[in-house]
Amino acid sequence: MGGVEERGFLKGSDRTGQECAAGSAPRPACLTAVPRGALAAPPAMPHFTVVPVEDKHRTEYDSVEGLSWVDYREPAAAPAAADSYDTVSSDGHGNHKENSPFLNSSEANKGGDYYDKNLALFEEELDIRPKVSSLLGKLVNYTNLTQGVKEHEEAESTDGSKKKVSKSPSMGTLMGVYLPCMQNIFGVILFLRLTWMVGMAGVLQSFLIVLLCCCCTMLTTISMSAIATNGVVPAGGSYFMISRSLGPEFGGAVGLCFYLGTTFAGAMYILGAIEILLTYIVPQAAIFHPSGAHDTSSAMLNNMRVYGTVFLILMAVVVFVGVKYVNKFASLFLACVVISILSIYAGAIKSIFDPPEFPICMLGNRTLSRDQFDVCAKTIVKDNITVGSKLWELFCHSTNLTTENCDEYFLMNNVSEIAGIPGAASGILKDNLWSNYLEKGEILEKAHHPSVDVAGQRNNLHLYVLSDIATSFMVLVGIFFPSVTGIMAGSNRSGDLKDAQKSIPVGTILAIVTTSLVYFSCVLLFGACIEGVVLRDKYGDAVNKNLVVGTLSWPSPWVIVIGSFFSTCGAGLQSLTGAPRLLQAIAKDNIIPFLWVFGHGKANGEPTWALLLTALIAELGILIASLDMVAPILSMFFLMCYLFVNLACALQTLLRTPNWRPRFKYYHWALSFLGMSICLALMFISSWYYALVAMLIAGMIYKYIEYQGAEKEWGDGIRGLSLSAARYALLRLEEGPPHTKNWRPQLLVLLKLDEDLHVKYPRLLTFASQLKAGKGLTIIGSVIQGNFLETYGEAQAAEQTIKNMMDIEKVKGFCQVVVANKVREGIAHLIQSCGLGGMKHNTVVLGWPYGWRQSEDPRSWKTFIGTVRCTTAAHLALLVPKNVAFYPSNHERYNEGNIDVWWIVHDGGMLMLLPFLLKQHKVWRKCKMRIFTVAQMDDNSIQMKKDLATFLYQLRIEAEVEVVEMHNSDISAYTYERTLMMEQRSQMLRQMRLTKTEREREAQLVKDRHSIARLESLYSDEEDEGDTVPETIQMTWTKEKCDAEKRSRGSAVGSFRDLISIKPNQSNVRRMHTAVKLNEVIVNRSHDARLVLLNMPGPPKNTDGDENYMEFLEVLTEGLERVLLVRGGGREVITIYS
């Protein structure tokens, strides 16, 4: 239903009633105006009006895939979501408001009028949880953008004010997928190199090469079909599929690989077109001519470079002027390919009963290059006189039949002529079954042909047909693979398809099956119809510079020559059209910042800058100038792309992602892994060094995107993989403590925030990053005081602040902010509940409560001591950096100095391990480590020093060792005085607090506990130790109560007098003596140390002495600039064993 409109309903019902009364309304309308069973009563049942909703523009649903972005800022601060993502905002009271992409803002603004009375239970949430009917209505109207070319054509032919209504995608499987794939797969290699491949590798190994390559593309297509049918595929094809399945890092890396592959494919097609033009159509157009007989290759390469550059510029201009022209000619180019292939089949059939005449001239078993002579004989009869032929002249350098200057091989062997195309019925197939690989410069020879094996003159080599490159199975795989690429053509047009989820799998698989059958049949036909030496002749030198495929074709070799020329030109244009669009899509995703300029183009969206870059990269391929060198390069990039398509499908299948529900059911993770393995194998088979370079490029792009921090969340499979891996690893981590060898401090850093939610002591984070150096677990915890429902927004803001500070200080870890009524309770919660499974903290880093002496309020140091007790109870280690503001930043370097360890009591070896870990960081790396231990009167200090040195040697820790002797001395007057002052101070503060409380009670002060700033500090609870004082105290004064009050007031005044005559507690004096003596020794030895680590004494068991404990710690660390108090967790953390 479209919703209830009460005002409209009342008017409508009034009107209907009047019309019924007047008899003007149609009868059914009068019947429906009154509910059944209540004809006499006034209508109580609401009327529903179904309102047709205007169809939304596609862009409003463009980002249905991204419904997970959450914005926790206040409504005023949150910007309008540009991409119609679901945005969630907090109103400060724990209530969240969402702007859903499925509701019109006008509908949402109607408030209560819009909602259905049958859904009253849900009406408060209908703006964030839309009704099923409205949701379905919007989703059904979701359409994907048509592919780039269509929009550009529309933009060119439409003025801004008057836009055409875009047609819905209408292409079917045949026109939209099958034929484009066929056109992209069949290419230059089929016409220029397949015969040569069959000649070199033999029919059997050629079958294997084709099978490997076709299996690779078929398995990739199965994976691609699964991804393409897993939801609506917007325009963008392969790049979109990979990036949304594997994440921005892999998406960017593979997208650029695919882009480079397509660009080099353009260069390869242009080189193919030039080769056909200069070798077979107009050889006289060559600009550079060979300077000598052996200089043919360099002249040809230079011709290719010049003409290739000219062709590239012309094609780039055509693409720049208008893509629509390229699109219009696509069908013509496809027709050329189809006619050329049909002519091959026609010629093969004709060769069975009437093979074409293409004789080859053989000298012994060597093949001669036919373009330099006409008659295949040593002598000819001219005017009844036998004279030397042109061939004799070439080998003997004279026409008279003298033999003194003749080539020895020429004299010893006969000249014979054999058929170049014996025909399918000749049985030549058995000779062509096996491979015949050649080295560079080797002469093409016919096996088993009669010949006398003698060495000929080297300067006559140009008269033979030579192998121009060294060949092997691996080389041929790299050269052939580009002829099976092009399987993505269908998915690239996904926006134009009527039903992409059906057309892409069916059309692509049919195209691969068709092309594979053509390749297999061509391999067989070439092997069965053409002589082996002709097959191995790459440029047709033995058959009068004819294209070898052309010699087999019917009715004329020119059919294939012209057809292949136009098809290669067309394929080059298609590559130069597709590659810039791919680069533009990557640039617009904004995952690789330096590519942003290529996202712009002409007013109609044409990617001008991207086209320019594509032309420059293609020019690099053309400067290589050799088809056989360029083919393996683009093979690498395409194989990388296919490898990741297979990986994406395998990952999604194995992870069983809830959203992984492809409509194409004939896939399996094993097939994807097989496809991935074949891709990887083919990369290294064809060229291991190109493979490494391609992987290095992809790896560098991946790390660059990761380093730049791609802020994209596409629900990709790698994130799912991370979650699965994390879960697996957490389950594998034993719940118990790790082995001593594996122990490292996993930190929980308790941070203090000020009133503005800023981190008060950021150097705590600096210290944590220096100690961890990116290893292990770091959790940054903080407590906000208050009610969770009321302070949720503040907690989110505090978390964001801490995360920003963690980024600045390069702390890799997690952040957790807890809201609690009492700070001490919040800290206890953090200590107990942070971490997950075996991944829990074992060390707490706690800031020192500065200013506790000056404050009348005891809560700050009580929170501190409470936290120390909590960590001890939880068997966690504790680190307290004192004077943390003086600790070095990450940019400072200590080029000299000492880290001093004062090992007074042994509590697990933390004191040894921490300086070692700190020295791994560049700040502390050059500091030396010194270990001091304390010897009493009855200890053998010399032996202690030896034992400690041995212990450190076994621990593999380099440090200076010193044993400090502490003699038993009498307690000094200073110590006694210090203890006395400490006790007097604590007694005085106690009295002041007591009298203050009584004054408050007498005056019946109203004290609102929640008016104090909620974020006073992490280490000070905002409540008094006892029960909180009620807002007003109602008292009934009796005579007894009045007397008691007077007595207590008198006793309070008396206790102030007692302060002067107080005697210090002996236990406190003893403790103070230790603190003073130790402090003297430490300051004496370590006053210039960069950092002093010492054992932190535990808090007293009796809580009455807590304040004194703080004083002892102050005395112990007095006069030291940087101190780290260390308290072990009750277990060994360092071992001498391997």
PDB file of N, CA, C and O in Angstrom, residues 339-364:
ATOM      1  N   ILE A 339      34.708 -14.067 -42.299  1.00  0.00           N
ATOM      2  CA  ILE A 339      34.949 -14.437 -43.714  1.00  0.00           C
ATOM      3  C   ILE A 339      36.338 -15.057 -43.871  1.00  0.00           C
ATOM      4  O   ILE A 339      36.519 -16.064 -44.579  1.00  0.00           O
ATOM      5  N   SER A 340      37.342 -14.479 -43.193  1.00  0.00           N
ATOM      6  CA  SER A 340      38.707 -15.014 -43.285  1.00  0.00           C
ATOM      7  C   SER A 340      38.766 -16.447 -42.778  1.00  0.00           C
ATOM      8  O   SER A 340      39.389 -17.321 -43.403  1.00  0.00           O
ATOM      9  N   ILE A 341      38.116 -16.717 -41.643  1.00  0.00           N
ATOM     10  CA  ILE A 341      38.157 -18.076 -41.064  1.00  0.00           C
ATOM     11  C   ILE A 341      37.423 -19.052 -41.989  1.00  0.00           C
ATOM     12  O   ILE A 341      37.890 -20.180 -42.231  1.00  0.00           O
ATOM     13  N   LEU A 342      36.276 -18.607 -42.540  1.00  0.00           N
ATOM     14  CA  LEU A 342      35.529 -19.481 -43.458  1.00  0.00           C
ATOM     15  C   LEU A 342      36.364 -19.797 -44.696  1.00  0.00           C
ATOM     16  O   LEU A 342      36.317 -20.911 -45.219  1.00  0.00           O
ATOM     17  N   SER A 343      37.155 -18.822 -45.156  1.00  0.00           N
ATOM     18  CA  SER A 343      37.975 -19.068 -46.353  1.00  0.00           C
ATOM     19  C   SER A 343      39.046 -20.123 -46.069  1.00  0.00           C
ATOM     20  O   SER A 343      39.442 -20.868 -46.967  1.00  0.00           O
ATOM     21  N   ILE A 344      39.542 -20.188 -44.793  1.00  0.00           N
ATOM     22  CA  ILE A 344      40.524 -21.223 -44.429  1.00  0.00           C
ATOM     23  C   ILE A 344      39.879 -22.598 -44.542  1.00  0.00           C
ATOM     24  O   ILE A 344      40.438 -23.538 -45.143  1.00  0.00           O
ATOM     25  N   TYR A 345      38.667 -22.740 -43.966  1.00  0.00           N
ATOM     26  CA  TYR A 345      37.964 -24.032 -44.037  1.00  0.00           C
ATOM     27  C   TYR A 345      37.657 -24.410 -45.490  1.00  0.00           C
ATOM     28  O   TYR A 345      37.830 -25.572 -45.891  1.00  0.00           O
ATOM     29  N   ALA A 346      37.240 -23.422 -46.269  1.00  0.00           N
ATOM     30  CA  ALA A 346      36.927 -23.698 -47.677  1.00  0.00           C
ATOM     31  C   ALA A 346      38.175 -24.181 -48.411  1.00  0.00           C
ATOM     32  O   ALA A 346      38.134 -25.156 -49.189  1.00  0.00           O
ATOM     33  N   GLY A 347      39.306 -23.500 -48.159  1.00  0.00           N
ATOM     34  CA  GLY A 347      40.561 -23.894 -48.805  1.00  0.00           C
ATOM     35  C   GLY A 347      41.003 -25.284 -48.388  1.00  0.00           C
ATOM     36  O   GLY A 347      41.514 -26.059 -49.212  1.00  0.00           O
ATOM     37  N   ALA A 348      40.817 -25.642 -47.103  1.00  0.00           N
ATOM     38  CA  ALA A 348      41.224 -26.964 -46.616  1.00  0.00           C
ATOM     39  C   ALA A 348      40.397 -28.057 -47.272  1.00  0.00           C
ATOM     40  O   ALA A 348      40.921 -29.115 -47.656  1.00  0.00           O
ATOM     41  N   ILE A 349      39.104 -27.791 -47.436  1.00  0.00           N
ATOM     42  CA  ILE A 349      38.229 -28.793 -48.070  1.00  0.00           C
ATOM     43  C   ILE A 349      38.627 -28.948 -49.544  1.00  0.00           C
ATOM     44  O   ILE A 349      38.731 -30.058 -50.070  1.00  0.00           O
ATOM     45  N   LYS A 350      38.876 -27.818 -50.206  1.00  0.00           N
ATOM     46  CA  LYS A 350      39.237 -27.857 -51.637  1.00  0.00           C
ATOM     47  C   LYS A 350      40.565 -28.591 -51.839  1.00  0.00           C
ATOM     48  O   LYS A 350      40.768 -29.270 -52.851  1.00  0.00           O
ATOM     49  N   SER A 351      41.499 -28.460 -50.815  1.00  0.00           N
ATOM     50  CA  SER A 351      42.821 -29.068 -50.990  1.00  0.00           C
ATOM     51  C   SER A 351      42.776 -30.593 -51.016  1.00  0.00           C
ATOM     52  O   SER A 351      43.734 -31.235 -51.432  1.00  0.00           O
ATOM     53  N   ILE A 352      41.665 -31.177 -50.597  1.00  0.00           N
ATOM     54  CA  ILE A 352      41.566 -32.649 -50.605  1.00  0.00           C
ATOM     55  C   ILE A 352      41.625 -33.158 -52.060  1.00  0.00           C
ATOM     56  O   ILE A 352      42.358 -34.085 -52.377  1.00  0.00           O
ATOM     57  N   PHE A 353      40.872 -32.522 -52.958  1.00  0.00           N
ATOM     58  CA  PHE A 353      40.833 -33.010 -54.345  1.00  0.00           C
ATOM     59  C   PHE A 353      41.562 -32.083 -55.311  1.00  0.00           C
ATOM     60  O   PHE A 353      41.877 -32.476 -56.425  1.00  0.00           O
ATOM     61  N   ASP A 354      41.835 -30.827 -54.907  1.00  0.00           N
ATOM     62  CA  ASP A 354      42.524 -29.909 -55.822  1.00  0.00           C
ATOM     63  C   ASP A 354      43.423 -28.975 -55.015  1.00  0.00           C
ATOM     64  O   ASP A 354      43.081 -27.806 -54.769  1.00  0.00           O
ATOM     65  N   PRO A 355      44.594 -29.473 -54.606  1.00  0.00           N
ATOM     66  CA  PRO A 355      45.458 -28.600 -53.793  1.00  0.00           C
ATOM     67  C   PRO A 355      45.985 -27.425 -54.610  1.00  0.00           C
ATOM     68  O   PRO A 355      46.258 -27.575 -55.805  1.00  0.00           O
ATOM     69  N   PRO A 356      46.130 -26.254 -53.974  1.00  0.00           N
ATOM     70  CA  PRO A 356      46.619 -25.073 -54.713  1.00  0.00           C
ATOM     71  C   PRO A 356      48.106 -25.237 -55.080  1.00  0.00           C
ATOM     72  O   PRO A 356      48.825 -25.984 -54.445  1.00  0.00           O
ATOM     73  N   GLU A 357      48.509 -24.506 -56.117  1.00  0.00           N
ATOM     74  CA  GLU A 357      49.885 -24.604 -56.619  1.00  0.00           C
ATOM     75  C   GLU A 357      50.773 -23.589 -55.892  1.00  0.00           C
ATOM     76  O   GLU A 357      50.733 -22.393 -56.190  1.00  0.00           O
ATOM     77  N   PHE A 358      51.579 -24.072 -54.961  1.00  0.00           N
ATOM     78  CA  PHE A 358      52.579 -23.224 -54.317  1.00  0.00           C
ATOM     79  C   PHE A 358      53.857 -24.040 -54.162  1.00  0.00           C
ATOM     80  O   PHE A 358      54.132 -24.594 -53.094  1.00  0.00           O
ATOM     81  N   PRO A 359      54.646 -24.181 -55.261  1.00  0.00           N
ATOM     82  CA  PRO A 359      55.840 -25.029 -55.178  1.00  0.00           C
ATOM     83  C   PRO A 359      56.947 -24.382 -54.332  1.00  0.00           C
ATOM     84  O   PRO A 359      57.078 -23.157 -54.300  1.00  0.00           O
ATOM     85  N   ILE A 360      57.691 -25.233 -53.646  1.00  0.00           N
ATOM     86  CA  ILE A 360      58.806 -24.747 -52.826  1.00  0.00           C
ATOM     87  C   ILE A 360      60.090 -25.279 -53.448  1.00  0.00           C
ATOM     88  O   ILE A 360      60.164 -26.448 -53.826  1.00  0.00           O
ATOM     89  N   CYS A 361      61.089 -24.421 -53.492  1.00  0.00           N
ATOM     90  CA  CYS A 361      62.384 -24.812 -54.071  1.00  0.00           C
ATOM     91  C   CYS A 361      63.305 -25.271 -52.948  1.00  0.00           C
ATOM     92  O   CYS A 361      63.533 -24.529 -51.982  1.00  0.00           O
ATOM     93  N   MET A 362      63.809 -26.497 -53.060  1.00  0.00           N
ATOM     94  CA  MET A 362      64.687 -27.066 -52.041  1.00  0.00           C
ATOM     95  C   MET A 362      66.079 -27.279 -52.644  1.00  0.00           C
ATOM     96  O   MET A 362      66.224 -27.750 -53.767  1.00  0.00           O
ATOM     97  N   LEU A 363      67.106 -26.931 -51.905  1.00  0.00           N
ATOM     98  CA  LEU A 363      68.484 -27.256 -52.277  1.00  0.00           C
ATOM     99  C   LEU A 363      68.934 -28.311 -51.269  1.00  0.00           C
ATOM    100  O   LEU A 363      69.169 -28.009 -50.100  1.00  0.00           O
ATOM    101  N   GLY A 364      69.029 -29.563 -51.721  1.00  0.00           N
ATOM    102  CA  GLY A 364      69.228 -30.661 -50.772  1.00  0.00           C
ATOM    103  C   GLY A 364      67.988 -30.729 -49.880  1.00  0.00           C
ATOM    104  O   GLY A 364      66.863 -30.832 -50.381  1.00  0.00           O
TER     105      GLY A 364
END
